[in-house]
Amino acid sequence: MNKTILITGGAGFIGSHVVRLFVNKYPDYKIVNLDKLTYAGNLENLRDVENTDNYIFEKGDIVDESYIKDLFTKYKFDGVIHLAAESHVDRSITNPMEFIMTNVVGTVNLLNAAKNQWKGNEDGKLFYHVSTDEVYGSLGDTGFFLETTSYDPQSPYSSSKASSDHFVRAYGNTYGMPYVISNCSNNYGPNQFPEKLLPLFINNIRNGKSLPVYGDGKFTRDWLYVVDHAIAIDKIYHEGRNAETYNIGGFNEWTNIDLIKILCKQMDIALCKEEGTAQQLITYVKDRPGHDKRYAIDANKLKNELGWEPSLQFEEGLAKTIAWYLENEKWMDNITSGDYQNYYKKQYS
Ligand code: NAD
Ligand code: DAU
């Protein structure tokens, strides 16, 4: 069936994997990738699909209400998969307003445009909002986030994502907007901007730079390979139930320090260094303010209802990830020159 789907934030980390999957798997769909190309957006991530017939790139800002309205008039979208966001917790601590504008105001602009376009003709339409497990707050040593867990966001980033989730549900409830939301745990894999833990540490090890571990390093995250997230989004987009929430996770919890030690071990092997070389770079630094202790997702609803499961074991995914960054040093060098150096100095000095 022909469909025109808007994917926002498609030049970013997760968005680029979602765009690639949809463009290749659904040749009958027209995929429009809308991205502002902030520091985190990079068209290099999509070189392999950029000349495909069913793919169109539009550079634009979701905060620009009239631009978004015109875009919906131009393409008459059947569906939206909304990933565009400011996504880094540390940046949200320094500059919360940018997160409110993009993550909250930008989402509401998209909802308004979709509502006006689909009014009275909602059949077959869908607004898919891609969100995060951070909206649930922080866990103690036990327990898991369920779809029914109360929201308790702790950082400006997670508060802005929680707010956008609430708006999506409010539009479903008030205006009958067809929607689905997924809340996912930490992603890792190719094309992630090196402000996030794994690509930052891979790049630092490659350059013999210290590895800044926040606090005592005993914070826990649940890691999922990014392609598995994209596959889950495809499943939920096509088979998920209207007005439902699906948690997505890796069934794969690690404390930061244990994860970093495995990374160091694999990096030593990949770079043919003596075992223990990378680990010497570990440096404990000041903690992130308000640092969430533990996230852990119960993804059994998605598993039982839609038959989705992560396809990769963690150590295999990590080895693939390391191999990608080492084979794509130019990609890394291009984005870590210029502004990145200023960001790094401010964040870590
Ligand atoms: P990212 O920062 O790598 O990419 C975000 C993309 O959005 C970039 O291409 C950027 O240019 C674009 N963008 C930012 N502001 C925009 C604006 N105003 N208008 C248009 N485009 C804009 O982020 P990511 O890690 O790929 O995350 C994508 C989505 O998934 C986000 O909504 C994030 O909250 C969510 N998420 C991320 C993770 C994770 O581990 N990275 C986990 C769960 C959920
Ligand atoms: O849980 C999903 C979320 O995962 C997404 O919604 C966010 O967009 C994504 O950025 C990620 O948030 P985190 O804050 O968990 O990811 P980050 O890579 O920034 O940090 C992972 C852990 O590593 C966290 O406990 C903080 C720690 N850390 C991070 C950096 C950048 C360090 O110890 N040192 C660092 O330099």
Short mmCIF file of C-alpha atoms and ligand atoms in Angstrom, two decimals:
data_model
loop_
_atom_site.label_atom_id
_atom_site.label_comp_id
_atom_site.label_asym_id
_atom_site.label_seq_id
_atom_site.Cartn_x
_atom_site.Cartn_y
_atom_site.Cartn_z
CA MET A 1 0.00 0.00 0.00
CA ASN A 2 1.36 3.47 -0.85
CA LYS A 3 1.92 5.76 2.10
CA THR A 4 3.77 9.01 2.64
CA ILE A 5 5.53 9.00 5.98
CA LEU A 6 7.28 11.90 7.69
CA ILE A 7 10.27 10.85 9.77
CA THR A 8 11.60 13.72 11.90
CA GLY A 9 15.20 13.73 13.11
CA GLY A 10 16.17 11.23 10.43
CA ALA A 11 19.72 12.58 10.12
CA GLY A 12 20.44 11.79 13.78
CA PHE A 13 21.62 8.58 15.38
CA ILE A 14 18.45 6.50 15.76
CA GLY A 15 16.53 8.39 13.05
CA SER A 16 19.07 7.47 10.37
CA HIS A 17 18.66 3.76 11.17
CA VAL A 18 14.87 4.11 11.04
CA VAL A 19 15.02 5.98 7.71
CA ARG A 20 17.33 3.32 6.20
CA LEU A 21 15.07 0.49 7.34
CA PHE A 22 11.87 2.09 6.00
CA VAL A 23 13.40 3.27 2.69
CA ASN A 24 14.83 -0.19 1.95
CA LYS A 25 11.98 -2.32 3.29
CA TYR A 26 9.06 -0.32 1.88
CA PRO A 27 9.81 0.76 -1.71
CA ASP A 28 6.11 1.71 -2.11
CA TYR A 29 6.28 4.24 0.72
CA LYS A 30 7.51 7.77 0.20
CA ILE A 31 9.79 8.59 3.13
CA VAL A 32 10.30 12.28 3.89
CA ASN A 33 13.12 12.95 6.35
CA LEU A 34 12.74 16.33 8.06
CA ASP A 35 15.78 17.45 10.01
CA LYS A 36 17.18 20.78 11.14
CA LEU A 37 20.74 19.41 10.97
CA THR A 38 21.78 20.59 14.41
CA TYR A 39 25.21 19.56 15.68
CA ALA A 40 23.72 16.04 16.06
CA GLY A 41 22.27 15.77 12.54
CA ASN A 42 24.58 14.46 9.85
CA LEU A 43 23.60 13.61 6.27
CA GLU A 44 26.72 11.41 6.06
CA ASN A 45 24.67 8.93 8.09
CA LEU A 46 22.39 8.42 5.08
CA ARG A 47 24.77 8.44 2.08
CA ASP A 48 23.73 4.89 1.14
CA VAL A 49 20.04 5.78 0.71
CA GLU A 50 20.16 9.44 -0.35
CA ASN A 51 19.62 8.68 -4.05
CA THR A 52 16.84 6.15 -3.53
CA ASP A 53 13.61 7.01 -5.43
CA ASN A 54 11.33 6.79 -2.39
CA TYR A 55 13.48 9.07 -0.20
CA ILE A 56 13.28 12.86 0.17
CA PHE A 57 15.24 15.09 2.54
CA GLU A 58 13.77 18.36 3.83
CA LYS A 59 15.91 20.67 5.96
CA GLY A 60 13.72 22.48 8.49
CA ASP A 61 12.91 23.20 12.10
CA ILE A 62 9.95 21.60 13.90
CA VAL A 63 9.74 24.71 16.09
CA ASP A 64 8.78 26.76 13.00
CA GLU A 65 4.98 26.48 13.05
CA SER A 66 4.21 27.86 9.59
CA TYR A 67 6.98 25.81 7.96
CA ILE A 68 5.54 22.63 9.51
CA LYS A 69 2.03 23.56 8.39
CA ASP A 70 3.24 24.09 4.83
CA LEU A 71 5.15 20.80 4.86
CA PHE A 72 1.97 18.89 5.77
CA THR A 73 0.06 20.70 3.01
CA LYS A 74 2.81 19.83 0.52
CA TYR A 75 3.07 16.11 1.29
CA LYS A 76 -0.29 15.16 2.91
CA PHE A 77 1.41 12.70 5.23
CA ASP A 78 -0.33 9.46 6.19
CA GLY A 79 1.95 8.96 9.14
CA VAL A 80 4.56 10.64 11.30
CA ILE A 81 7.43 8.93 13.11
CA HIS A 82 8.70 11.65 15.38
CA LEU A 83 12.31 11.34 16.56
CA ALA A 84 13.62 14.90 16.24
CA ALA A 85 14.75 16.08 19.65
CA GLU A 86 17.51 17.53 21.71
CA SER A 87 18.69 14.26 23.22
CA HIS A 88 21.69 14.75 25.52
CA VAL A 89 21.07 15.00 29.28
CA ASP A 90 24.26 17.00 30.00
CA ARG A 91 23.34 19.63 27.39
CA SER A 92 19.84 19.89 28.92
CA ILE A 93 21.45 20.79 32.25
CA THR A 94 23.38 23.63 30.60
CA ASN A 95 20.63 24.85 28.29
CA PRO A 96 17.11 23.65 29.22
CA MET A 97 15.27 26.17 27.02
CA GLU A 98 16.48 24.60 23.79
CA PHE A 99 14.99 21.30 25.01
CA ILE A 100 11.66 22.91 25.81
CA MET A 101 11.51 24.53 22.37
CA THR A 102 12.37 21.47 20.27
CA ASN A 103 11.03 18.66 22.42
CA VAL A 104 7.82 20.30 23.65
CA VAL A 105 6.91 23.17 21.29
CA GLY A 106 8.22 21.28 18.23
CA THR A 107 6.14 18.20 19.12
CA VAL A 108 3.00 20.28 19.63
CA ASN A 109 3.55 21.98 16.25
CA LEU A 110 3.66 18.55 14.61
CA LEU A 111 0.56 17.41 16.50
CA ASN A 112 -1.36 20.52 15.41
CA ALA A 113 -0.37 20.09 11.77
CA ALA A 114 -1.33 16.40 11.83
CA LYS A 115 -4.63 17.14 13.60
CA ASN A 116 -5.61 19.77 11.05
CA GLN A 117 -4.55 17.60 8.10
CA TRP A 118 -6.30 14.44 9.30
CA LYS A 119 -9.47 15.98 10.81
CA GLY A 120 -12.45 13.76 9.98
CA ASN A 121 -10.23 11.40 8.00
CA GLU A 122 -8.17 9.68 10.68
CA ASP A 123 -8.46 6.19 9.18
CA GLY A 124 -5.05 4.72 8.37
CA LYS A 125 -3.25 7.70 9.89
CA LEU A 126 -0.77 7.44 12.75
CA PHE A 127 1.34 9.77 14.88
CA TYR A 128 4.19 7.67 16.32
CA HIS A 129 6.08 9.45 19.10
CA VAL A 130 9.51 8.04 19.91
CA SER A 131 10.29 8.58 23.57
CA THR A 132 12.60 7.46 26.34
CA ASP A 133 12.58 5.37 29.50
CA GLU A 134 13.94 8.41 31.35
CA VAL A 135 10.38 9.76 31.71
CA TYR A 136 9.82 7.14 34.45
CA GLY A 137 12.61 8.59 36.61
CA SER A 138 15.17 6.54 38.48
CA LEU A 139 14.95 3.03 39.98
CA GLY A 140 16.59 1.66 43.11
CA ASP A 141 18.50 -1.62 43.01
CA THR A 142 15.43 -3.65 42.03
CA GLY A 143 12.31 -3.38 39.88
CA PHE A 144 11.60 -2.49 36.27
CA PHE A 145 9.80 0.24 34.34
CA LEU A 146 6.42 -0.95 33.06
CA GLU A 147 4.15 0.93 30.64
CA THR A 148 1.97 1.69 33.67
CA THR A 149 4.80 3.13 35.81
CA SER A 150 4.05 6.71 36.88
CA TYR A 151 6.05 9.45 35.24
CA ASP A 152 8.75 10.97 37.46
CA PRO A 153 11.27 12.75 35.19
CA GLN A 154 14.36 14.08 36.94
CA SER A 155 16.35 16.06 34.35
CA PRO A 156 15.40 18.94 32.03
CA TYR A 157 15.77 16.48 29.12
CA SER A 158 13.49 13.82 30.59
CA SER A 159 11.01 16.48 31.74
CA SER A 160 10.75 17.82 28.20
CA LYS A 161 10.26 14.30 26.80
CA ALA A 162 7.66 13.52 29.49
CA SER A 163 5.83 16.71 28.59
CA SER A 164 5.80 15.81 24.91
CA ASP A 165 4.44 12.33 25.75
CA HIS A 166 1.63 13.96 27.74
CA PHE A 167 0.75 16.22 24.80
CA VAL A 168 0.58 13.26 22.41
CA ARG A 169 -1.79 11.39 24.76
CA ALA A 170 -3.83 14.57 25.30
CA TYR A 171 -4.28 14.96 21.52
CA GLY A 172 -5.41 11.33 21.31
CA ASN A 173 -7.86 11.78 24.14
CA THR A 174 -9.16 15.24 23.19
CA TYR A 175 -9.12 15.26 19.39
CA GLY A 176 -9.11 11.54 18.54
CA MET A 177 -5.59 11.70 17.14
CA PRO A 178 -4.43 8.16 16.26
CA TYR A 179 -1.13 7.69 18.07
CA VAL A 180 1.31 5.29 19.58
CA ILE A 181 4.25 5.98 21.94
CA SER A 182 7.32 3.90 22.64
CA ASN A 183 9.74 4.45 25.51
CA CYS A 184 13.14 2.97 24.90
CA SER A 185 16.27 2.38 26.96
CA ASN A 186 19.86 3.43 26.06
CA ASN A 187 20.78 2.78 22.45
CA TYR A 188 24.28 2.08 21.16
CA GLY A 189 25.70 1.37 17.71
CA PRO A 190 27.03 3.11 14.58
CA ASN A 191 26.46 6.83 13.93
CA GLN A 192 25.96 7.95 17.54
CA PHE A 193 27.29 11.43 18.30
CA PRO A 194 30.40 11.19 20.54
CA GLU A 195 28.86 13.11 23.44
CA LYS A 196 27.15 9.90 24.59
CA LEU A 197 29.06 7.40 26.72
CA LEU A 198 30.07 4.68 24.24
CA PRO A 199 31.17 6.67 21.17
CA LEU A 200 32.84 9.25 23.43
CA PHE A 201 34.87 6.57 25.18
CA ILE A 202 35.69 4.73 21.93
CA ASN A 203 36.99 7.98 20.47
CA ASN A 204 38.98 8.83 23.60
CA ILE A 205 40.60 5.40 23.74
CA ARG A 206 41.50 5.72 20.07
CA ASN A 207 43.20 9.03 20.87
CA GLY A 208 44.77 7.96 24.20
CA LYS A 209 42.60 10.47 26.12
CA SER A 210 41.21 9.95 29.62
CA LEU A 211 37.80 8.30 30.12
CA PRO A 212 35.70 10.60 32.36
CA VAL A 213 33.54 8.31 34.55
CA TYR A 214 30.88 10.30 36.40
CA GLY A 215 30.67 9.81 40.19
CA ASP A 216 31.42 6.28 41.40
CA GLY A 217 30.53 4.71 38.03
CA LYS A 218 27.87 2.52 39.66
CA PHE A 219 24.95 3.89 37.67
CA THR A 220 22.99 1.30 35.73
CA ARG A 221 21.63 1.48 32.20
CA ASP A 222 19.85 -1.06 29.96
CA TRP A 223 21.57 -1.16 26.54
CA LEU A 224 19.98 -1.93 23.17
CA TYR A 225 21.61 -2.12 19.72
CA VAL A 226 20.18 0.71 17.62
CA VAL A 227 19.11 -1.49 14.69
CA ASP A 228 16.97 -3.51 17.10
CA HIS A 229 15.28 -0.26 18.16
CA ALA A 230 14.57 0.57 14.51
CA ILE A 231 13.08 -2.92 13.99
CA ALA A 232 10.86 -2.42 17.06
CA ILE A 233 9.68 0.94 15.70
CA ASP A 234 8.77 -0.70 12.37
CA LYS A 235 6.79 -3.43 14.20
CA ILE A 236 4.99 -0.98 16.46
CA TYR A 237 4.23 1.40 13.58
CA HIS A 238 2.57 -1.40 11.60
CA GLU A 239 1.18 -3.73 14.27
CA GLY A 240 0.91 -1.68 17.47
CA ARG A 241 -2.53 -0.90 18.88
CA ASN A 242 -3.89 2.64 18.71
CA ALA A 243 -3.33 4.82 21.79
CA GLU A 244 -0.96 2.27 23.35
CA THR A 245 2.46 2.64 24.88
CA TYR A 246 5.21 0.09 24.32
CA ASN A 247 8.41 -0.12 26.34
CA ILE A 248 11.48 -1.14 24.34
CA GLY A 249 14.59 -2.44 26.11
CA GLY A 250 17.56 -4.72 25.74
CA PHE A 251 17.00 -7.04 28.73
CA ASN A 252 20.64 -6.03 29.21
CA GLU A 253 21.61 -4.08 32.35
CA TRP A 254 25.14 -2.92 33.08
CA THR A 255 26.70 -0.62 35.64
CA ASN A 256 28.70 2.03 33.80
CA ILE A 257 31.99 0.86 35.23
CA ASP A 258 31.46 -2.80 34.23
CA LEU A 259 30.40 -1.71 30.75
CA ILE A 260 33.47 0.52 30.44
CA LYS A 261 35.77 -2.33 31.50
CA ILE A 262 34.33 -4.61 28.80
CA LEU A 263 34.68 -1.79 26.29
CA CYS A 264 38.32 -1.28 27.31
CA LYS A 265 39.03 -5.00 26.92
CA GLN A 266 37.45 -5.14 23.44
CA MET A 267 39.23 -1.93 22.39
CA ASP A 268 42.62 -3.36 23.42
CA ILE A 269 41.95 -6.40 21.22
CA ALA A 270 40.70 -4.29 18.28
CA LEU A 271 43.70 -1.93 18.48
CA CYS A 272 46.18 -4.80 19.11
CA LYS A 273 47.25 -3.28 22.44
CA GLU A 274 48.38 -5.11 25.54
CA GLU A 275 45.44 -6.05 27.81
CA GLY A 276 44.88 -3.32 30.41
CA THR A 277 46.08 -0.43 28.22
CA ALA A 278 42.70 1.26 27.75
CA GLN A 279 41.64 0.67 31.36
CA GLN A 280 44.51 2.88 32.53
CA LEU A 281 42.67 5.82 30.95
CA ILE A 282 39.72 5.54 33.37
CA THR A 283 39.41 8.75 35.43
CA TYR A 284 36.65 9.37 37.97
CA VAL A 285 35.24 12.89 37.58
CA LYS A 286 32.56 15.05 39.22
CA ASP A 287 29.12 13.48 39.00
CA ARG A 288 26.35 14.66 36.67
CA PRO A 289 23.91 16.82 38.74
CA GLY A 290 20.75 14.87 39.54
CA HIS A 291 22.24 11.72 37.94
CA ASP A 292 19.58 8.97 37.66
CA LYS A 293 20.81 5.85 39.47
CA ARG A 294 19.26 3.03 37.45
CA TYR A 295 17.03 2.46 34.43
CA ALA A 296 15.68 -0.99 33.61
CA ILE A 297 12.93 -1.67 31.11
CA ASP A 298 10.39 -4.47 31.17
CA ALA A 299 9.80 -4.97 27.45
CA ASN A 300 7.56 -8.02 27.83
CA LYS A 301 4.45 -6.29 26.47
CA LEU A 302 6.22 -5.73 23.16
CA LYS A 303 7.66 -9.24 23.23
CA ASN A 304 4.35 -10.96 24.04
CA GLU A 305 2.04 -8.82 21.87
CA LEU A 306 4.18 -8.21 18.80
CA GLY A 307 6.86 -10.90 19.05
CA TRP A 308 9.80 -8.47 19.14
CA GLU A 309 13.07 -9.37 20.85
CA PRO A 310 16.58 -7.95 20.64
CA SER A 311 18.44 -9.85 17.92
CA LEU A 312 21.99 -9.34 19.21
CA GLN A 313 23.80 -10.44 22.33
CA PHE A 314 25.50 -7.44 23.94
CA GLU A 315 29.13 -8.46 23.45
CA GLU A 316 28.44 -9.14 19.76
CA GLY A 317 26.72 -5.76 19.38
CA LEU A 318 29.58 -4.01 21.13
CA ALA A 319 32.18 -5.68 18.90
CA LYS A 320 30.19 -4.61 15.80
CA THR A 321 29.95 -1.08 17.17
CA ILE A 322 33.67 -0.81 17.88
CA ALA A 323 34.47 -2.18 14.42
CA TRP A 324 32.20 0.44 12.81
CA TYR A 325 33.83 3.38 14.61
CA LEU A 326 37.32 2.13 13.81
CA GLU A 327 36.40 1.64 10.14
CA ASN A 328 34.80 5.10 9.99
CA GLU A 329 37.48 7.25 11.57
CA LYS A 330 36.83 10.01 9.03
CA TRP A 331 33.17 10.22 10.14
CA MET A 332 34.37 10.65 13.72
CA ASP A 333 37.16 13.10 12.86
CA ASN A 334 34.79 15.30 10.83
CA ILE A 335 32.32 15.73 13.67
CA THR A 336 34.88 16.10 16.44
CA SER A 337 36.66 19.03 14.86
CA GLY A 338 35.34 22.60 15.28
CA ASP A 339 32.49 23.18 17.77
CA TYR A 340 32.87 19.78 19.40
CA GLN A 341 36.20 20.87 20.91
CA ASN A 342 34.50 23.81 22.65
CA TYR A 343 31.73 21.56 23.96
CA TYR A 344 34.30 19.06 25.26
CA LYS A 345 36.35 21.71 27.04
CA LYS A 346 33.27 23.21 28.74
CA GLN A 347 31.83 19.85 29.78
CA TYR A 348 34.98 18.14 31.02
CA SER A 349 37.49 20.77 32.14
P1 NAD B 1 20.20 12.63 18.11
O1 NAD B 1 20.52 13.78 18.98
O2 NAD B 1 21.29 11.76 17.60
O3 NAD B 1 19.39 13.13 16.83
C1 NAD B 1 18.37 14.09 16.90
C2 NAD B 1 18.08 14.58 15.49
O4 NAD B 1 17.03 15.56 15.58
C3 NAD B 1 19.28 15.28 14.82
O5 NAD B 1 19.42 14.84 13.50
C4 NAD B 1 18.91 16.76 14.87
O6 NAD B 1 19.45 17.51 13.80
C5 NAD B 1 17.38 16.69 14.80
N1 NAD B 1 16.76 17.89 15.39
C6 NAD B 1 17.04 18.45 16.60
N2 NAD B 1 16.29 19.56 16.78
C7 NAD B 1 15.49 19.67 15.69
C8 NAD B 1 14.48 20.60 15.30
N3 NAD B 1 14.16 21.63 16.08
N4 NAD B 1 13.86 20.41 14.11
C9 NAD B 1 14.18 19.37 13.31
N5 NAD B 1 15.15 18.48 13.62
C10 NAD B 1 15.79 18.62 14.79
O7 NAD B 1 19.12 11.78 18.92
P2 NAD B 1 18.90 10.20 19.00
O8 NAD B 1 19.77 9.65 20.06
O9 NAD B 1 18.93 9.62 17.63
O10 NAD B 1 17.40 10.17 19.56
C11 NAD B 1 16.29 10.22 18.67
C12 NAD B 1 15.01 10.16 19.49
O11 NAD B 1 14.97 8.97 20.25
C13 NAD B 1 14.87 11.32 20.48
O12 NAD B 1 13.53 11.71 20.49
C14 NAD B 1 15.28 10.72 21.81
O13 NAD B 1 14.62 11.36 22.87
C15 NAD B 1 14.80 9.28 21.63
N6 NAD B 1 15.54 8.25 22.38
C16 NAD B 1 16.90 8.19 22.31
C17 NAD B 1 17.57 7.16 22.98
C18 NAD B 1 19.06 7.02 22.92
O14 NAD B 1 19.63 6.17 23.63
N7 NAD B 1 19.77 7.77 22.10
C19 NAD B 1 16.84 6.22 23.72
C20 NAD B 1 15.44 6.35 23.78
C21 NAD B 1 14.80 7.36 23.09
O1 DAU B 2 17.70 5.87 28.60
C1 DAU B 2 17.52 6.45 27.34
C2 DAU B 2 18.37 7.69 27.23
O2 DAU B 2 19.73 7.25 27.14
C3 DAU B 2 18.02 8.56 26.03
O3 DAU B 2 16.72 9.05 26.19
C4 DAU B 2 19.00 9.73 25.90
O4 DAU B 2 18.70 10.46 24.72
C5 DAU B 2 20.40 9.17 25.81
O5 DAU B 2 21.32 10.23 25.76
C6 DAU B 2 20.70 8.25 27.00
O6 DAU B 2 20.80 9.02 28.23
P1 DAU B 2 21.96 8.74 29.32
O7 DAU B 2 22.15 9.94 30.12
O8 DAU B 2 21.71 7.45 30.03
O9 DAU B 2 23.20 8.47 28.28
P2 DAU B 2 24.72 8.96 28.33
O10 DAU B 2 25.42 8.25 27.21
O11 DAU B 2 24.85 10.44 28.39
O12 DAU B 2 25.25 8.39 29.70
C7 DAU B 2 25.19 6.99 30.00
C8 DAU B 2 25.72 6.81 31.42
O13 DAU B 2 27.13 7.10 31.42
C9 DAU B 2 25.11 7.74 32.42
O14 DAU B 2 24.96 7.08 33.66
C10 DAU B 2 26.12 8.87 32.55
C11 DAU B 2 27.44 8.17 32.31
N1 DAU B 2 28.50 9.01 31.69
C12 DAU B 2 28.18 9.65 30.53
C13 DAU B 2 29.11 10.46 29.90
C14 DAU B 2 28.76 11.20 28.63
C15 DAU B 2 29.77 9.08 32.24
O15 DAU B 2 30.06 8.44 33.27
N2 DAU B 2 30.69 9.88 31.61
C16 DAU B 2 30.41 10.59 30.48
O16 DAU B 2 31.32 11.30 29.98
#
